[in-house]
mmCIF file of C-alpha atoms and ligand atoms in Angstrom:
data_model
loop_
_atom_site.group_PDB
_atom_site.id
_atom_site.type_symbol
_atom_site.label_atom_id
_atom_site.label_comp_id
_atom_site.label_asym_id
_atom_site.label_seq_id
_atom_site.Cartn_x
_atom_site.Cartn_y
_atom_site.Cartn_z
ATOM 1 C CA MET A 4 115.806 64.304 26.805
ATOM 2 C CA THR A 5 114.329 61.003 26.109
ATOM 3 C CA ASN A 6 111.382 59.129 28.296
ATOM 4 C CA LYS A 7 113.469 56.754 30.764
ATOM 5 C CA ASN A 8 110.458 55.839 32.810
ATOM 6 C CA LEU A 9 108.864 53.638 30.300
ATOM 7 C CA PRO A 10 109.441 49.934 30.543
ATOM 8 C CA SER A 11 111.230 48.652 27.570
ATOM 9 C CA ASN A 12 110.196 46.296 24.415
ATOM 10 C CA LEU A 13 106.803 48.207 24.522
ATOM 11 C CA HIS A 14 104.408 47.123 21.311
ATOM 12 C CA PRO A 15 103.523 49.966 18.805
ATOM 13 C CA ASP A 16 100.082 50.800 19.973
ATOM 14 C CA THR A 17 101.323 51.413 23.388
ATOM 15 C CA LEU A 18 104.110 53.616 22.142
ATOM 16 C CA ALA A 19 101.850 55.788 20.184
ATOM 17 C CA VAL A 20 100.106 56.665 23.504
ATOM 18 C CA ARG A 21 103.083 56.734 25.702
ATOM 19 C CA MET A 22 105.985 57.932 24.098
ATOM 20 C CA ALA A 23 107.227 61.145 24.802
ATOM 21 C CA VAL A 24 109.623 63.408 26.414
ATOM 22 C CA GLU A 25 109.534 63.083 30.109
ATOM 23 C CA ARG A 26 106.434 64.825 32.237
ATOM 24 C CA SER A 27 107.173 68.222 33.754
ATOM 25 C CA GLN A 28 107.704 68.620 37.563
ATOM 26 C CA TYR A 29 104.010 68.974 37.460
ATOM 27 C CA GLY A 30 103.094 65.778 36.662
ATOM 28 C CA GLU A 31 100.631 66.610 33.803
ATOM 29 C CA ASN A 32 99.207 62.977 31.994
ATOM 30 C CA SER A 33 98.330 64.945 28.746
ATOM 31 C CA GLU A 34 101.908 65.629 27.442
ATOM 32 C CA ALA A 35 102.166 70.003 27.802
ATOM 33 C CA LEU A 36 102.188 71.914 25.104
ATOM 34 C CA TYR A 37 105.210 74.752 25.445
ATOM 35 C CA LEU A 38 104.637 77.857 23.732
ATOM 36 C CA THR A 39 108.075 79.836 23.874
ATOM 37 C CA SER A 40 110.428 80.915 21.545
ATOM 38 C CA GLY A 41 113.405 81.020 23.392
ATOM 39 C CA TYR A 42 114.947 79.145 26.726
ATOM 40 C CA VAL A 43 116.729 80.230 29.950
ATOM 41 C CA GLN A 44 120.066 78.853 30.296
ATOM 42 C CA PRO A 45 121.290 77.961 33.464
ATOM 43 C CA SER A 46 125.152 79.037 33.202
ATOM 44 C CA ALA A 47 126.980 80.623 30.174
ATOM 45 C CA GLU A 48 128.780 77.362 30.410
ATOM 46 C CA ALA A 49 126.247 75.527 29.811
ATOM 47 C CA ALA A 50 125.058 78.016 27.090
ATOM 48 C CA ALA A 51 127.951 77.728 25.151
ATOM 49 C CA ARG A 52 127.901 73.482 25.368
ATOM 50 C CA ARG A 53 124.416 73.374 24.495
ATOM 51 C CA PHE A 54 125.165 75.507 21.532
ATOM 52 C CA ALA A 55 127.971 73.351 20.288
ATOM 53 C CA GLY A 56 125.661 70.673 20.819
ATOM 54 C CA ASP A 57 128.079 68.770 23.274
ATOM 55 C CA GLU A 58 125.233 68.783 25.903
ATOM 56 C CA ASP A 59 121.327 68.577 25.783
ATOM 57 C CA GLY A 60 119.478 71.240 26.108
ATOM 58 C CA PHE A 61 116.959 73.470 24.684
ATOM 59 C CA THR A 62 118.474 76.425 22.695
ATOM 60 C CA TYR A 63 116.009 78.209 20.662
ATOM 61 C CA GLY A 64 112.658 77.690 18.950
ATOM 62 C CA ARG A 65 113.883 77.173 15.807
ATOM 63 C CA TYR A 66 116.140 74.335 16.918
ATOM 64 C CA GLY A 67 113.929 72.369 18.892
ATOM 65 C CA ASN A 68 111.083 72.417 21.820
ATOM 66 C CA PRO A 69 109.906 70.361 24.273
ATOM 67 C CA THR A 70 106.711 69.497 22.809
ATOM 68 C CA VAL A 71 107.980 69.110 19.253
ATOM 69 C CA ALA A 72 110.377 66.752 20.590
ATOM 70 C CA SER A 73 107.607 64.366 21.819
ATOM 71 C CA PHE A 74 106.202 64.646 18.507
ATOM 72 C CA GLU A 75 109.336 63.554 16.873
ATOM 73 C CA GLN A 76 110.415 60.549 19.525
ATOM 74 C CA ARG A 77 106.541 59.167 19.470
ATOM 75 C CA LEU A 78 106.699 59.085 15.896
ATOM 76 C CA ALA A 79 110.131 57.643 15.340
ATOM 77 C CA ALA A 80 109.299 54.863 18.207
ATOM 78 C CA MET A 81 106.261 54.104 15.928
ATOM 79 C CA GLU A 82 108.275 53.885 12.598
ATOM 80 C CA GLY A 83 111.068 51.939 14.203
ATOM 81 C CA THR A 84 113.532 54.578 13.985
ATOM 82 C CA GLU A 85 116.551 55.299 16.031
ATOM 83 C CA ALA A 86 115.153 59.224 15.679
ATOM 84 C CA ALA A 87 113.178 61.908 13.925
ATOM 85 C CA ILE A 88 113.342 65.457 12.784
ATOM 86 C CA SER A 89 110.380 67.296 11.947
ATOM 87 C CA ALA A 90 109.056 69.844 10.018
ATOM 88 C CA ALA A 91 106.361 72.489 9.413
ATOM 89 C CA SER A 92 104.772 70.556 6.601
ATOM 90 C CA GLY A 93 105.364 67.314 4.623
ATOM 91 C CA MET A 94 106.867 69.534 1.799
ATOM 92 C CA SER A 95 109.396 71.260 4.202
ATOM 93 C CA ALA A 96 110.220 67.846 5.276
ATOM 94 C CA ILE A 97 110.822 67.390 1.513
ATOM 95 C CA LEU A 98 112.627 70.245 1.046
ATOM 96 C CA MET A 99 115.008 69.417 3.964
ATOM 97 C CA MET A 100 115.782 65.982 3.165
ATOM 98 C CA CYS A 101 116.831 66.803 -0.377
ATOM 99 C CA MET A 102 119.084 69.983 0.711
ATOM 100 C CA ALA A 103 120.602 67.784 3.599
ATOM 101 C CA LEU A 104 121.447 64.726 0.933
ATOM 102 C CA LEU A 105 121.686 66.519 -2.181
ATOM 103 C CA LYS A 106 124.310 68.705 -3.970
ATOM 104 C CA ALA A 107 124.595 70.294 -7.617
ATOM 105 C CA GLY A 108 125.510 67.725 -9.841
ATOM 106 C CA ASP A 109 123.820 64.601 -7.657
ATOM 107 C CA HIS A 110 121.009 62.971 -9.065
ATOM 108 C CA ILE A 111 118.039 61.553 -7.461
ATOM 109 C CA VAL A 112 115.353 58.942 -8.735
ATOM 110 C CA CYS A 113 112.072 59.123 -8.153
ATOM 111 C CA SER A 114 108.735 57.475 -9.464
ATOM 112 C CA ARG A 115 106.590 59.776 -12.117
ATOM 113 C CA SER A 116 103.249 58.852 -9.979
ATOM 114 C CA MET A 117 104.795 60.910 -6.991
ATOM 115 C CA PHE A 118 102.806 63.577 -5.120
ATOM 116 C CA GLY A 119 102.347 66.665 -7.590
ATOM 117 C CA SER A 120 103.974 68.955 -5.205
ATOM 118 C CA THR A 121 107.160 66.640 -5.222
ATOM 119 C CA ILE A 122 107.526 66.160 -8.557
ATOM 120 C CA ARG A 123 107.182 70.051 -8.872
ATOM 121 C CA LEU A 124 110.013 70.448 -5.917
ATOM 122 C CA VAL A 125 112.389 67.664 -7.738
ATOM 123 C CA GLY A 126 111.432 67.822 -11.288
ATOM 124 C CA THR A 127 111.818 71.664 -11.374
ATOM 125 C CA ASP A 128 112.563 73.955 -8.201
ATOM 126 C CA LEU A 129 116.055 71.924 -7.304
ATOM 127 C CA ALA A 130 116.455 71.225 -11.034
ATOM 128 C CA ARG A 131 117.446 75.311 -10.696
ATOM 129 C CA PHE A 132 120.212 74.645 -8.128
ATOM 130 C CA GLY A 133 121.769 71.983 -10.130
ATOM 131 C CA ILE A 134 120.371 68.848 -8.911
ATOM 132 C CA GLU A 135 119.465 66.247 -10.931
ATOM 133 C CA SER A 136 116.511 63.928 -11.175
ATOM 134 C CA SER A 137 114.879 61.157 -13.595
ATOM 135 C CA PHE A 138 111.423 60.139 -12.885
ATOM 136 C CA VAL A 139 110.679 56.243 -13.811
ATOM 137 C CA ALA A 140 107.459 54.102 -13.711
ATOM 138 C CA GLN A 141 106.518 53.430 -10.179
ATOM 139 C CA THR A 142 106.224 49.411 -10.204
ATOM 140 C CA ASP A 143 109.232 49.002 -12.726
ATOM 141 C CA LEU A 144 112.021 47.881 -10.596
ATOM 142 C CA ALA A 145 114.140 47.399 -14.222
ATOM 143 C CA ALA A 146 113.165 50.984 -14.839
ATOM 144 C CA TRP A 147 114.168 51.842 -11.490
ATOM 145 C CA LYS A 148 117.782 50.184 -11.552
ATOM 146 C CA SER A 149 118.653 51.687 -15.408
ATOM 147 C CA ALA A 150 117.514 54.872 -13.899
ATOM 148 C CA VAL A 151 120.496 54.828 -11.190
ATOM 149 C CA ARG A 152 123.775 56.323 -12.659
ATOM 150 C CA GLY A 153 127.431 57.215 -10.988
ATOM 151 C CA ASN A 154 126.144 60.502 -9.113
ATOM 152 C CA THR A 155 122.511 58.881 -8.051
ATOM 153 C CA ARG A 156 122.546 59.379 -4.064
ATOM 154 C CA LEU A 157 118.859 59.355 -3.374
ATOM 155 C CA LEU A 158 116.104 57.004 -4.365
ATOM 156 C CA PHE A 159 112.994 58.183 -3.215
ATOM 157 C CA ALA A 160 109.300 56.280 -3.306
ATOM 158 C CA GLU A 161 105.902 56.757 -2.010
ATOM 159 C CA THR A 162 103.294 53.904 -1.810
ATOM 160 C CA PRO A 163 100.866 53.582 -2.080
ATOM 161 C CA THR A 164 100.394 56.594 -4.694
ATOM 162 C CA ASN A 165 98.589 59.451 -4.455
ATOM 163 C CA PRO A 166 95.848 59.155 -6.554
ATOM 164 C CA LEU A 167 96.132 55.631 -8.402
ATOM 165 C CA THR A 168 97.189 53.425 -5.211
ATOM 166 C CA GLU A 169 100.340 52.189 -7.320
ATOM 167 C CA VAL A 170 102.321 50.037 -4.528
ATOM 168 C CA CYS A 171 106.189 49.467 -5.047
ATOM 169 C CA ASP A 172 108.079 46.853 -3.467
ATOM 170 C CA ILE A 173 110.459 48.505 -0.983
ATOM 171 C CA ALA A 174 112.576 46.129 0.011
ATOM 172 C CA ALA A 175 113.806 45.891 -4.141
ATOM 173 C CA LEU A 176 114.178 49.300 -4.113
ATOM 174 C CA ALA A 177 116.163 49.571 -0.776
ATOM 175 C CA GLU A 178 118.388 46.465 -2.798
ATOM 176 C CA ILE A 179 118.477 48.846 -5.579
ATOM 177 C CA ALA A 180 119.832 51.933 -3.730
ATOM 178 C CA HIS A 181 122.358 50.247 -1.768
ATOM 179 C CA ASN A 182 123.831 48.299 -4.579
ATOM 180 C CA ALA A 183 124.661 51.981 -6.209
ATOM 181 C CA GLY A 184 125.437 53.438 -2.704
ATOM 182 C CA ALA A 185 122.740 55.509 -2.463
ATOM 183 C CA LEU A 186 119.805 55.930 0.140
ATOM 184 C CA LEU A 187 116.259 55.288 -0.614
ATOM 185 C CA ALA A 188 113.565 57.272 1.253
ATOM 186 C CA VAL A 189 110.288 56.326 1.382
ATOM 187 C CA ASP A 190 107.259 58.510 1.606
ATOM 188 C CA ASN A 191 104.725 56.857 4.292
ATOM 189 C CA CYS A 192 101.431 59.316 4.327
ATOM 190 C CA PHE A 193 99.268 57.041 2.870
ATOM 191 C CA ALA A 194 99.798 53.424 4.862
ATOM 192 C CA THR A 195 101.099 54.888 7.812
ATOM 193 C CA PRO A 196 103.425 53.702 10.517
ATOM 194 C CA ALA A 197 100.181 51.719 11.489
ATOM 195 C CA LEU A 198 100.133 49.659 8.366
ATOM 196 C CA GLN A 199 103.596 49.591 7.050
ATOM 197 C CA ARG A 200 107.357 50.434 8.346
ATOM 198 C CA PRO A 201 109.357 50.911 5.703
ATOM 199 C CA VAL A 202 112.539 50.527 7.972
ATOM 200 C CA THR A 203 111.795 47.218 8.544
ATOM 201 C CA LEU A 204 112.430 46.554 4.852
ATOM 202 C CA GLY A 205 115.311 48.193 4.064
ATOM 203 C CA ALA A 206 114.708 52.030 3.891
ATOM 204 C CA ASP A 207 116.922 54.503 5.497
ATOM 205 C CA VAL A 208 114.481 57.645 5.749
ATOM 206 C CA VAL A 209 110.751 57.786 6.182
ATOM 207 C CA MET A 210 108.828 60.868 5.034
ATOM 208 C CA HIS A 211 105.814 61.806 6.694
ATOM 209 C CA SER A 212 103.414 64.749 6.108
ATOM 210 C CA GLY A 213 102.023 64.818 9.555
ATOM 211 C CA THR A 214 98.977 66.707 8.153
ATOM 212 C CA LYS A 215 97.298 63.870 6.095
ATOM 213 C CA PHE A 216 96.554 60.512 8.849
ATOM 214 C CA LEU A 217 99.122 61.071 12.019
ATOM 215 C CA ASP A 218 96.332 64.047 12.890
ATOM 216 C CA GLY A 219 93.814 62.258 11.469
ATOM 217 C CA GLN A 220 91.287 64.967 12.163
ATOM 218 C CA GLY A 221 92.588 67.840 9.321
ATOM 219 C CA ARG A 222 93.632 70.539 11.692
ATOM 220 C CA VAL A 223 96.976 71.422 11.176
ATOM 221 C CA MET A 224 100.051 71.423 8.946
ATOM 222 C CA ALA A 225 103.010 69.336 9.828
ATOM 223 C CA GLY A 226 105.963 66.810 8.480
ATOM 224 C CA ALA A 227 108.748 64.781 9.481
ATOM 225 C CA LEU A 228 111.960 62.646 8.568
ATOM 226 C CA CYS A 229 112.962 59.354 10.306
ATOM 227 C CA ALA A 230 115.754 57.851 10.230
ATOM 228 C CA SER A 231 119.010 56.794 12.170
ATOM 229 C CA GLN A 232 120.224 59.127 14.584
ATOM 230 C CA GLN A 233 123.628 60.037 12.518
ATOM 231 C CA LEU A 234 121.567 60.907 9.673
ATOM 232 C CA VAL A 235 118.878 63.354 12.062
ATOM 233 C CA THR A 236 121.831 64.505 13.631
ATOM 234 C CA GLU A 237 124.451 65.325 11.092
ATOM 235 C CA LYS A 238 122.646 65.945 7.932
ATOM 236 C CA PHE A 239 119.025 66.863 8.440
ATOM 237 C CA LEU A 240 119.367 68.918 11.898
ATOM 238 C CA PRO A 241 122.053 71.307 10.623
ATOM 239 C CA VAL A 242 119.639 72.209 7.688
ATOM 240 C CA LEU A 243 116.464 72.605 9.938
ATOM 241 C CA LYS A 244 119.080 74.667 11.890
ATOM 242 C CA SER A 245 119.696 77.237 8.953
ATOM 243 C CA GLY A 246 117.097 76.580 6.914
ATOM 244 C CA GLY A 247 113.913 76.893 9.214
ATOM 245 C CA MET A 248 111.401 75.000 7.914
ATOM 246 C CA THR A 249 110.331 74.609 11.834
ATOM 247 C CA LEU A 250 107.586 72.797 13.520
ATOM 248 C CA ALA A 251 105.232 75.078 15.284
ATOM 249 C CA PRO A 252 104.873 73.580 18.984
ATOM 250 C CA PHE A 253 100.748 73.788 18.821
ATOM 251 C CA ASN A 254 100.985 72.018 15.327
ATOM 252 C CA ALA A 255 103.386 69.528 17.442
ATOM 253 C CA TRP A 256 100.991 68.928 20.055
ATOM 254 C CA VAL A 257 97.717 68.348 17.727
ATOM 255 C CA VAL A 258 99.592 65.652 15.881
ATOM 256 C CA LEU A 259 100.713 64.068 19.071
ATOM 257 C CA LYS A 260 97.554 63.922 20.423
ATOM 258 C CA GLY A 261 96.369 62.537 16.940
ATOM 259 C CA MET A 262 98.967 59.862 16.597
ATOM 260 C CA GLU A 263 97.200 58.043 19.945
ATOM 261 C CA THR A 264 94.628 56.893 17.396
ATOM 262 C CA LEU A 265 96.402 56.113 14.200
ATOM 263 C CA ALA A 266 95.992 52.800 14.711
ATOM 264 C CA ILE A 267 92.218 52.177 15.168
ATOM 265 C CA ARG A 268 91.852 55.268 12.758
ATOM 266 C CA MET A 269 93.347 53.260 9.974
ATOM 267 C CA GLN A 270 91.830 49.941 10.336
ATOM 268 C CA ALA A 271 88.456 51.606 10.275
ATOM 269 C CA GLN A 272 88.650 53.642 7.745
ATOM 270 C CA SER A 273 90.740 51.248 5.752
ATOM 271 C CA ALA A 274 87.497 49.248 6.137
ATOM 272 C CA ARG A 275 84.949 51.547 4.876
ATOM 273 C CA ALA A 276 87.183 52.164 2.164
ATOM 274 C CA LEU A 277 87.341 48.593 1.286
ATOM 275 C CA ASP A 278 83.544 48.705 1.364
ATOM 276 C CA LEU A 279 83.251 51.771 -1.049
ATOM 277 C CA ALA A 280 85.455 50.243 -3.477
ATOM 278 C CA GLN A 281 83.388 47.016 -3.884
ATOM 279 C CA TRP A 282 80.443 49.241 -4.107
ATOM 280 C CA LEU A 283 82.089 51.332 -6.806
ATOM 281 C CA GLN A 284 83.389 48.036 -8.684
ATOM 282 C CA ASP A 285 79.793 47.280 -9.217
ATOM 283 C CA ASN A 286 78.445 50.791 -10.256
ATOM 284 C CA PRO A 287 77.303 50.662 -13.743
ATOM 285 C CA ALA A 288 78.813 54.077 -14.145
ATOM 286 C CA VAL A 289 82.116 53.245 -12.856
ATOM 287 C CA GLN A 290 84.861 52.476 -15.629
ATOM 288 C CA ARG A 291 87.478 51.511 -12.928
ATOM 289 C CA VAL A 292 88.742 51.263 -9.269
ATOM 290 C CA TYR A 293 92.155 51.923 -7.908
ATOM 291 C CA TYR A 294 92.594 50.442 -4.665
ATOM 292 C CA PRO A 295 95.221 48.083 -3.009
ATOM 293 C CA GLY A 296 92.634 45.876 -1.056
ATOM 294 C CA LEU A 297 91.020 44.531 -4.206
ATOM 295 C CA ALA A 298 91.834 41.536 -5.601
ATOM 296 C CA SER A 299 91.880 43.309 -9.070
ATOM 297 C CA HIS A 300 94.533 45.650 -7.982
ATOM 298 C CA PRO A 301 98.049 44.938 -10.408
ATOM 299 C CA GLN A 302 99.635 44.912 -6.671
ATOM 300 C CA HIS A 303 97.209 43.504 -4.475
ATOM 301 C CA LYS A 304 99.480 40.454 -3.133
ATOM 302 C CA LEU A 305 102.714 43.024 -2.602
ATOM 303 C CA ALA A 306 100.286 45.678 -0.850
ATOM 304 C CA MET A 307 98.627 43.057 1.350
ATOM 305 C CA ALA A 308 102.343 41.376 2.077
ATOM 306 C CA GLN A 309 103.831 45.230 2.852
ATOM 307 C CA GLN A 310 100.682 46.566 4.902
ATOM 308 C CA GLY A 311 99.824 44.369 6.839
ATOM 309 C CA GLY A 312 97.001 42.947 5.149
ATOM 310 C CA VAL A 313 94.854 46.072 4.898
ATOM 311 C CA GLY A 314 94.672 48.431 1.734
ATOM 312 C CA GLY A 315 94.350 51.827 3.133
ATOM 313 C CA ALA A 316 91.842 54.651 3.260
ATOM 314 C CA VAL A 317 92.168 56.125 -0.006
ATOM 315 C CA LEU A 318 91.066 54.969 -2.938
ATOM 316 C CA SER A 319 90.513 56.610 -6.896
ATOM 317 C CA PHE A 320 88.145 55.729 -9.434
ATOM 318 C CA GLU A 321 87.351 56.827 -12.717
ATOM 319 C CA VAL A 322 83.777 57.456 -14.391
ATOM 320 C CA LYS A 323 82.926 56.150 -17.630
ATOM 321 C CA ALA A 324 82.860 58.694 -20.390
ATOM 322 C CA THR A 325 83.603 58.775 -24.064
ATOM 323 C CA ASP A 326 86.482 61.547 -24.121
ATOM 324 C CA PRO A 327 88.489 63.382 -21.827
ATOM 325 C CA GLU A 328 86.290 66.501 -21.771
ATOM 326 C CA GLN A 329 82.995 64.250 -21.432
ATOM 327 C CA ALA A 330 85.034 62.248 -18.285
ATOM 328 C CA ARG A 331 86.134 65.892 -16.482
ATOM 329 C CA ALA A 332 82.358 67.020 -16.838
ATOM 330 C CA ARG A 333 80.919 63.589 -15.481
ATOM 331 C CA ALA A 334 83.388 63.734 -12.545
ATOM 332 C CA PHE A 335 82.344 67.536 -11.598
ATOM 333 C CA HIS A 336 78.597 66.121 -11.691
ATOM 334 C CA VAL A 337 79.467 63.240 -9.236
ATOM 335 C CA LEU A 338 81.201 65.843 -7.170
ATOM 336 C CA ASP A 339 79.127 69.042 -7.531
ATOM 337 C CA SER A 340 75.811 66.493 -6.680
ATOM 338 C CA MET A 341 77.556 65.785 -3.263
ATOM 339 C CA GLN A 342 75.145 67.090 -0.401
ATOM 340 C CA LEU A 343 77.678 65.129 2.730
ATOM 341 C CA LEU A 344 81.517 63.986 1.538
ATOM 342 C CA SER A 345 83.767 67.236 1.392
ATOM 343 C CA LEU A 346 84.854 68.478 -1.619
ATOM 344 C CA SER A 347 88.794 69.096 -0.263
ATOM 345 C CA THR A 348 91.972 68.246 -1.699
ATOM 346 C CA ASN A 349 93.166 66.961 1.567
ATOM 347 C CA LEU A 350 93.314 63.498 3.067
ATOM 348 C CA GLY A 351 93.299 61.579 6.212
ATOM 349 C CA ASP A 352 90.304 63.441 7.839
ATOM 350 C CA THR A 353 87.832 61.710 9.696
ATOM 351 C CA LYS A 354 85.473 63.229 7.293
ATOM 352 C CA THR A 355 85.746 61.774 3.637
ATOM 353 C CA LEU A 356 87.023 63.667 1.252
ATOM 354 C CA ALA A 357 86.433 63.560 -2.587
ATOM 355 C CA ALA A 358 88.463 65.615 -5.344
ATOM 356 C CA HIS A 359 89.025 65.680 -8.911
ATOM 357 C CA PRO A 360 92.942 65.500 -9.044
ATOM 358 C CA ALA A 361 93.419 66.368 -12.620
ATOM 359 C CA SER A 362 92.192 70.041 -11.655
ATOM 360 C CA THR A 363 93.450 70.513 -8.385
ATOM 361 C CA SER A 364 96.284 68.192 -6.725
ATOM 362 C CA HIS A 365 97.811 67.787 -10.339
ATOM 363 C CA GLY A 366 96.924 70.698 -11.435
ATOM 364 C CA ARG A 367 100.407 72.306 -12.231
ATOM 365 C CA LEU A 368 101.658 69.367 -13.625
ATOM 366 C CA THR A 369 102.387 69.657 -17.702
ATOM 367 C CA GLU A 370 99.907 67.723 -19.528
ATOM 368 C CA VAL A 371 102.582 65.447 -20.276
ATOM 369 C CA GLN A 372 103.698 65.095 -16.589
ATOM 370 C CA ARG A 373 99.989 64.568 -15.679
ATOM 371 C CA GLN A 374 99.327 61.810 -18.334
ATOM 372 C CA ASP A 375 102.804 59.911 -17.416
ATOM 373 C CA ALA A 376 101.021 59.896 -13.678
ATOM 374 C CA GLY A 377 98.118 58.479 -15.278
ATOM 375 C CA ILE A 378 95.609 61.154 -13.783
ATOM 376 C CA GLY A 379 92.583 61.253 -16.503
ATOM 377 C CA GLN A 380 90.175 63.821 -16.099
ATOM 378 C CA GLY A 381 87.313 61.335 -15.414
ATOM 379 C CA LEU A 382 89.335 60.458 -12.230
ATOM 380 C CA ILE A 383 87.840 61.234 -8.452
ATOM 381 C CA ARG A 384 89.886 60.140 -5.583
ATOM 382 C CA VAL A 385 88.102 59.710 -2.404
ATOM 383 C CA ALA A 386 90.092 59.710 1.168
ATOM 384 C CA VAL A 387 87.544 57.865 3.513
ATOM 385 C CA GLY A 388 86.459 59.019 6.641
ATOM 386 C CA LEU A 389 84.228 57.619 9.625
ATOM 387 C CA GLU A 390 81.011 57.998 8.230
ATOM 388 C CA HIS A 391 78.604 55.273 8.436
ATOM 389 C CA ILE A 392 79.219 53.804 4.796
ATOM 390 C CA ASP A 393 75.932 53.565 3.549
ATOM 391 C CA ASP A 394 75.509 56.895 3.953
ATOM 392 C CA VAL A 395 78.980 57.635 1.679
ATOM 393 C CA THR A 396 77.807 55.386 -1.268
ATOM 394 C CA ALA A 397 74.349 57.360 -0.977
ATOM 395 C CA ASP A 398 75.838 60.897 -1.322
ATOM 396 C CA LEU A 399 78.190 59.372 -4.511
ATOM 397 C CA ALA A 400 75.393 57.861 -5.435
ATOM 398 C CA ARG A 401 73.721 60.956 -6.106
ATOM 399 C CA GLY A 402 75.863 62.059 -9.478
ATOM 400 C CA LEU A 403 76.864 58.514 -10.555
ATOM 401 C CA ASP A 404 73.063 57.748 -10.963
ATOM 402 C CA THR A 405 72.011 60.967 -12.259
ATOM 403 C CA LEU A 406 75.046 60.924 -15.325
ATOM 404 C CA LYS A 407 74.161 62.365 -18.369
HETATM 405 C C1 PLP B 25 99.954 65.996 1.195
HETATM 406 C C2 PLP B 25 101.204 65.236 1.034
HETATM 407 C C3 PLP B 25 102.489 65.649 0.925
HETATM 408 C C4 PLP B 25 102.854 67.183 1.250
HETATM 409 O O1 PLP B 25 102.563 67.225 2.515
HETATM 410 P P1 PLP B 25 102.174 68.281 3.374
HETATM 411 O O2 PLP B 25 101.873 68.212 4.371
HETATM 412 O O3 PLP B 25 100.815 69.091 2.428
HETATM 413 O O4 PLP B 25 103.281 69.687 2.849
HETATM 414 C C5 PLP B 25 103.215 64.236 0.601
HETATM 415 N N1 PLP B 25 103.293 63.065 -0.060
HETATM 416 C C6 PLP B 25 102.107 62.971 0.008
HETATM 417 C C7 PLP B 25 102.245 61.528 -0.395
HETATM 418 C C8 PLP B 25 101.118 63.471 0.437
HETATM 419 O O5 PLP B 25 99.754 63.262 0.733
#
């Protein structure tokens, strides 16, 4: 099913536009959207071979679809992995990965600062099925190392993290994982393959929420795992087939088209994010700005080396306050004063979005988990889009300049 007509050694920018399943007999230039749940088989023998996995060919919509395969091939090409497998959302991709790689009695190590739903899925939901977990400080390599046990099968990192943009050393974590006979998975939602390719640093699995920058315009939910052909075929695909966390062809098609502009969007949105971070840093109502592109960021050097010198399009900042109650009221004032930016917990959109993590994306965490993750009541996350930066700063100034 791969595109045999493409020249070899193409650059990632080219693959982002060109990599997909071959054109149909109609020669369409835009990738075809195949809306079908079933496939007519050429013969009973061929059907038997296809269902047994002995022959390429689509059999049933839960197992695969040409438009979905185009998305998978394009993403794998951009991440530099042999293969990719898609899922209905980023969270269902994580669920597929954990179901495929872990069983009762196994142990997984994650960062405390991971995406809120990831912490909840691993620490609470999967714990009910006997999967053990440890959560460690994102940037403390010694803590990752000492959390590893005899039954550790997986290290799962996210970098930069949501919302504090903490950066961890992927190559160092890969070494810790591999020395323990475990795999390293990296959630690459924030940097995307346009800035960071975790497999080149030793990661075994790259996880994506296609909902974010890959789509890039806030339209559909999607997810994926990028890995070796062996992991995809032998581990992930069987779970997808029985678990049914299948990506809809329409959603795959939307994200496929979004990926064509990923690199230029990431550069443009990151440039605006850096401008906004510098502006916030000089604002007297702001206590602290979290952005890997700022020299004041604790892992600035590592981030620049790991992300091609680009900080990404998401930043967070804390408003000045004397106590958590005032901090929350002030953060709410800034958000409620906005006339342009969207009050929304999504990210990766061309529209700039702002949100209060403590009461939304991280609202389901316990107070202790939230404090461990460093999510204060005065924290505001901004996912920078493509508007003119002066309009973005003016909109945040409405609230920041009128704090009581
Ligand atoms: C959004 C997000 C997810 C989950 O993806 P969904 O598509 O919403 O299920 C996972 N990790 C990170 C870093 C995210 O931002």
